[in-house]
mmCIF file of C-alpha atoms in Angstrom:
data_model
loop_
_atom_site.group_PDB
_atom_site.id
_atom_site.type_symbol
_atom_site.label_atom_id
_atom_site.label_comp_id
_atom_site.label_asym_id
_atom_site.label_seq_id
_atom_site.Cartn_x
_atom_site.Cartn_y
_atom_site.Cartn_z
ATOM 1 C CA MET A 1113 -37.530 146.142 43.160
ATOM 2 C CA ARG A 1114 -35.243 148.994 44.122
ATOM 3 C CA LEU A 1115 -31.487 149.225 44.448
ATOM 4 C CA LEU A 1116 -30.004 152.284 46.118
ATOM 5 C CA VAL A 1117 -26.458 152.299 44.741
ATOM 6 C CA GLN A 1118 -23.674 154.240 46.424
ATOM 7 C CA ARG A 1119 -20.216 154.567 44.914
ATOM 8 C CA VAL A 1120 -17.812 154.129 47.805
ATOM 9 C CA THR A 1121 -14.129 153.850 48.605
ATOM 10 C CA GLU A 1122 -14.799 151.495 51.529
ATOM 11 C CA ALA A 1123 -17.729 149.758 53.176
ATOM 12 C CA SER A 1124 -18.491 147.219 55.882
ATOM 13 C CA VAL A 1125 -21.392 145.449 57.574
ATOM 14 C CA THR A 1126 -21.346 144.377 61.216
ATOM 15 C CA VAL A 1127 -23.917 142.171 62.970
ATOM 16 C CA ASP A 1128 -23.813 141.579 66.734
ATOM 17 C CA GLY A 1129 -20.317 143.067 66.913
ATOM 18 C CA GLU A 1130 -18.961 140.753 64.172
ATOM 19 C CA GLN A 1131 -17.869 142.228 60.851
ATOM 20 C CA ILE A 1132 -19.463 140.000 58.208
ATOM 21 C CA SER A 1133 -18.512 141.930 55.045
ATOM 22 C CA ALA A 1134 -15.952 144.604 54.233
ATOM 23 C CA PHE A 1135 -13.794 146.009 51.477
ATOM 24 C CA GLN A 1136 -11.442 148.887 50.843
ATOM 25 C CA GLY A 1137 -10.913 150.316 47.398
ATOM 26 C CA PRO A 1138 -13.425 151.221 44.737
ATOM 27 C CA GLY A 1139 -16.811 149.590 44.959
ATOM 28 C CA LEU A 1140 -20.514 149.825 45.587
ATOM 29 C CA LEU A 1141 -22.621 149.659 48.713
ATOM 30 C CA VAL A 1142 -26.080 148.632 47.486
ATOM 31 C CA LEU A 1143 -29.296 148.673 49.516
ATOM 32 C CA CYS A 1144 -31.899 146.276 48.080
ATOM 33 C CA GLY A 1145 -35.652 146.669 48.575
ATOM 34 C CA VAL A 1146 -38.191 144.120 47.394
ATOM 35 C CA ALA A 1147 -41.874 144.808 46.664
ATOM 36 C CA PRO A 1148 -44.680 142.261 46.537
ATOM 37 C CA GLY A 1149 -44.841 140.751 43.068
ATOM 38 C CA ASP A 1150 -41.160 141.290 42.245
ATOM 39 C CA THR A 1151 -39.706 138.460 40.183
ATOM 40 C CA GLN A 1152 -36.368 136.868 39.394
ATOM 41 C CA ALA A 1153 -36.649 138.266 35.862
ATOM 42 C CA GLN A 1154 -36.851 141.805 37.257
ATOM 43 C CA ALA A 1155 -34.026 141.082 39.677
ATOM 44 C CA ALA A 1156 -31.857 139.742 36.844
ATOM 45 C CA LYS A 1157 -32.318 142.996 34.902
ATOM 46 C CA LEU A 1158 -31.324 145.072 37.920
ATOM 47 C CA CYS A 1159 -28.312 142.894 38.725
ATOM 48 C CA ALA A 1160 -27.088 143.179 35.123
ATOM 49 C CA LYS A 1161 -27.602 146.945 35.131
ATOM 50 C CA LEU A 1162 -25.810 147.264 38.466
ATOM 51 C CA LEU A 1163 -22.721 145.480 37.166
ATOM 52 C CA LYS A 1164 -22.643 147.589 33.971
ATOM 53 C CA LEU A 1165 -23.567 150.957 35.527
ATOM 54 C CA ARG A 1166 -20.818 153.370 34.461
ATOM 55 C CA ILE A 1167 -20.347 155.543 37.535
ATOM 56 C CA PHE A 1168 -16.584 155.283 38.111
ATOM 57 C CA GLU A 1169 -14.274 157.864 36.575
ATOM 58 C CA ASP A 1170 -12.022 157.113 33.632
ATOM 59 C CA GLU A 1171 -8.616 158.732 32.999
ATOM 60 C CA HIS A 1172 -10.405 161.907 31.798
ATOM 61 C CA GLY A 1173 -12.543 162.259 34.901
ATOM 62 C CA ALA A 1174 -15.758 161.191 33.148
ATOM 63 C CA MET A 1175 -18.087 158.613 34.693
ATOM 64 C CA ASN A 1176 -17.346 155.973 32.111
ATOM 65 C CA ARG A 1177 -16.346 152.802 34.015
ATOM 66 C CA SER A 1178 -18.367 150.107 35.739
ATOM 67 C CA VAL A 1179 -17.596 148.274 38.961
ATOM 68 C CA LEU A 1180 -16.344 145.432 36.748
ATOM 69 C CA ASP A 1181 -14.053 147.796 34.804
ATOM 70 C CA VAL A 1182 -12.387 148.992 38.024
ATOM 71 C CA ASN A 1183 -12.228 145.479 39.527
ATOM 72 C CA GLY A 1184 -14.354 146.807 42.380
ATOM 73 C CA SER A 1185 -16.274 145.099 45.153
ATOM 74 C CA VAL A 1186 -19.966 145.172 46.029
ATOM 75 C CA ILE A 1187 -21.812 144.762 49.316
ATOM 76 C CA LEU A 1188 -25.533 144.023 48.888
ATOM 77 C CA VAL A 1189 -27.712 144.728 51.933
ATOM 78 C CA SER A 1190 -31.432 143.959 52.257
ATOM 79 C CA GLN A 1191 -33.356 147.130 53.104
ATOM 80 C CA PHE A 1192 -37.152 146.922 53.346
ATOM 81 C CA THR A 1193 -37.370 150.599 54.349
ATOM 82 C CA LEU A 1194 -36.705 151.545 50.708
ATOM 83 C CA TYR A 1195 -40.438 150.864 50.308
ATOM 84 C CA ALA A 1196 -41.538 153.018 53.229
ATOM 85 C CA ASP A 1197 -44.753 154.940 52.661
ATOM 86 C CA THR A 1198 -44.252 158.430 54.086
ATOM 87 C CA ALA A 1199 -47.149 160.129 52.284
ATOM 88 C CA SER A 1200 -49.224 160.758 55.378
ATOM 89 C CA GLY A 1201 -48.510 161.199 59.045
ATOM 90 C CA ASN A 1202 -45.125 161.068 60.680
ATOM 91 C CA ARG A 1203 -44.706 157.311 61.049
ATOM 92 C CA PRO A 1204 -43.662 155.396 57.918
ATOM 93 C CA GLY A 1205 -45.803 152.498 56.782
ATOM 94 C CA PHE A 1206 -44.300 149.388 55.236
ATOM 95 C CA SER A 1207 -47.252 147.707 53.538
ATOM 96 C CA THR A 1208 -45.651 148.370 50.143
ATOM 97 C CA ALA A 1209 -42.594 146.249 51.031
ATOM 98 C CA ALA A 1210 -42.621 142.505 50.381
ATOM 99 C CA ARG A 1211 -43.132 140.229 53.372
ATOM 100 C CA PRO A 1212 -39.936 138.512 54.580
ATOM 101 C CA GLU A 1213 -40.984 135.124 53.192
ATOM 102 C CA VAL A 1214 -41.115 136.739 49.720
ATOM 103 C CA ALA A 1215 -38.246 139.211 50.033
ATOM 104 C CA GLU A 1216 -35.588 136.941 51.534
ATOM 105 C CA PRO A 1217 -35.542 134.325 48.744
ATOM 106 C CA LEU A 1218 -35.341 137.072 46.098
ATOM 107 C CA TYR A 1219 -32.556 138.853 47.993
ATOM 108 C CA ASP A 1220 -30.685 135.526 48.282
ATOM 109 C CA TRP A 1221 -31.212 134.954 44.553
ATOM 110 C CA CYS A 1222 -29.695 138.375 43.787
ATOM 111 C CA CYS A 1223 -26.699 137.570 45.977
ATOM 112 C CA ALA A 1224 -26.161 134.292 44.136
ATOM 113 C CA LYS A 1225 -26.558 135.987 40.740
ATOM 114 C CA LEU A 1226 -24.022 138.704 41.570
ATOM 115 C CA ARG A 1227 -21.624 136.151 43.081
ATOM 116 C CA GLU A 1228 -21.529 134.359 39.695
ATOM 117 C CA THR A 1229 -19.687 137.385 38.302
ATOM 118 C CA LEU A 1230 -18.033 138.950 41.353
ATOM 119 C CA GLY A 1231 -17.019 135.863 43.317
ATOM 120 C CA GLU A 1232 -15.175 136.895 46.493
ATOM 121 C CA ARG A 1233 -15.714 140.571 45.647
ATOM 122 C CA LEU A 1234 -19.364 140.278 46.726
ATOM 123 C CA GLY A 1235 -20.195 140.854 50.365
ATOM 124 C CA THR A 1236 -23.648 140.762 51.892
ATOM 125 C CA GLY A 1237 -25.620 141.816 54.873
ATOM 126 C CA ARG A 1238 -27.721 139.394 56.889
ATOM 127 C CA PHE A 1239 -31.411 139.433 56.026
ATOM 128 C CA GLY A 1240 -33.581 140.647 58.915
ATOM 129 C CA ALA A 1241 -30.642 141.348 61.223
ATOM 130 C CA ASP A 1242 -29.892 144.589 63.034
ATOM 131 C CA MET A 1243 -26.922 145.609 60.898
ATOM 132 C CA LYS A 1244 -24.429 148.402 61.313
ATOM 133 C CA VAL A 1245 -23.449 149.568 57.845
ATOM 134 C CA ARG A 1246 -20.430 151.824 57.373
ATOM 135 C CA LEU A 1247 -19.408 153.464 54.141
ATOM 136 C CA LEU A 1248 -17.319 156.233 52.748
ATOM 137 C CA ASN A 1249 -19.377 157.609 49.869
ATOM 138 C CA ASP A 1250 -17.211 158.684 46.955
ATOM 139 C CA GLY A 1251 -18.389 161.853 45.262
ATOM 140 C CA PRO A 1252 -20.914 161.586 46.810
ATOM 141 C CA CYS A 1253 -22.515 159.480 44.112
ATOM 142 C CA THR A 1254 -25.835 157.799 44.877
ATOM 143 C CA PHE A 1255 -28.252 156.357 42.313
ATOM 144 C CA LEU A 1256 -31.667 154.705 42.477
ATOM 145 C CA LEU A 1257 -32.217 151.767 40.134
ATOM 146 C CA GLU A 1258 -35.775 150.531 39.978
ATOM 147 C CA VAL A 1259 -37.995 148.069 38.211
ATOM 148 C CA PRO A 1260 -41.654 148.713 39.076
ATOM 149 C CA PRO A 1261 -43.509 145.840 40.766
ATOM 150 C CA GLN A 1262 -45.748 143.791 38.518
ATOM 151 C CA ALA A 1263 -49.476 144.149 39.084
#
């Protein structure tokens, strides 16, 4: 499982012209990729790490605060292209991404897990939809969190 974490000052997700998630203020826009064999145990570790990741500045300008410390928001968006295979040719392959029937329940589980802590401060995308994602990256600060798929 992979989470591409972006520290942002605002973010939104629109589907079919309707804004389904948005926030202004400090927060994270997180793209979530699922591989075959990923488990809830792996997802739980990543969700915990995401909430504790100290990437917001403290009063001294050091990255020493988490999204929880700054009372920030999170938007979690499913993103199978995080598992694109670009090793050969010019067209990405996606055989290393989990099939939708595997990925969607795990993505939904992550949303529920994060909502336990964040409540209304968690926004989501819509699995499998053509989404328009807007963000204002702060820094820019972008981090890849990963738990390798189990064999």
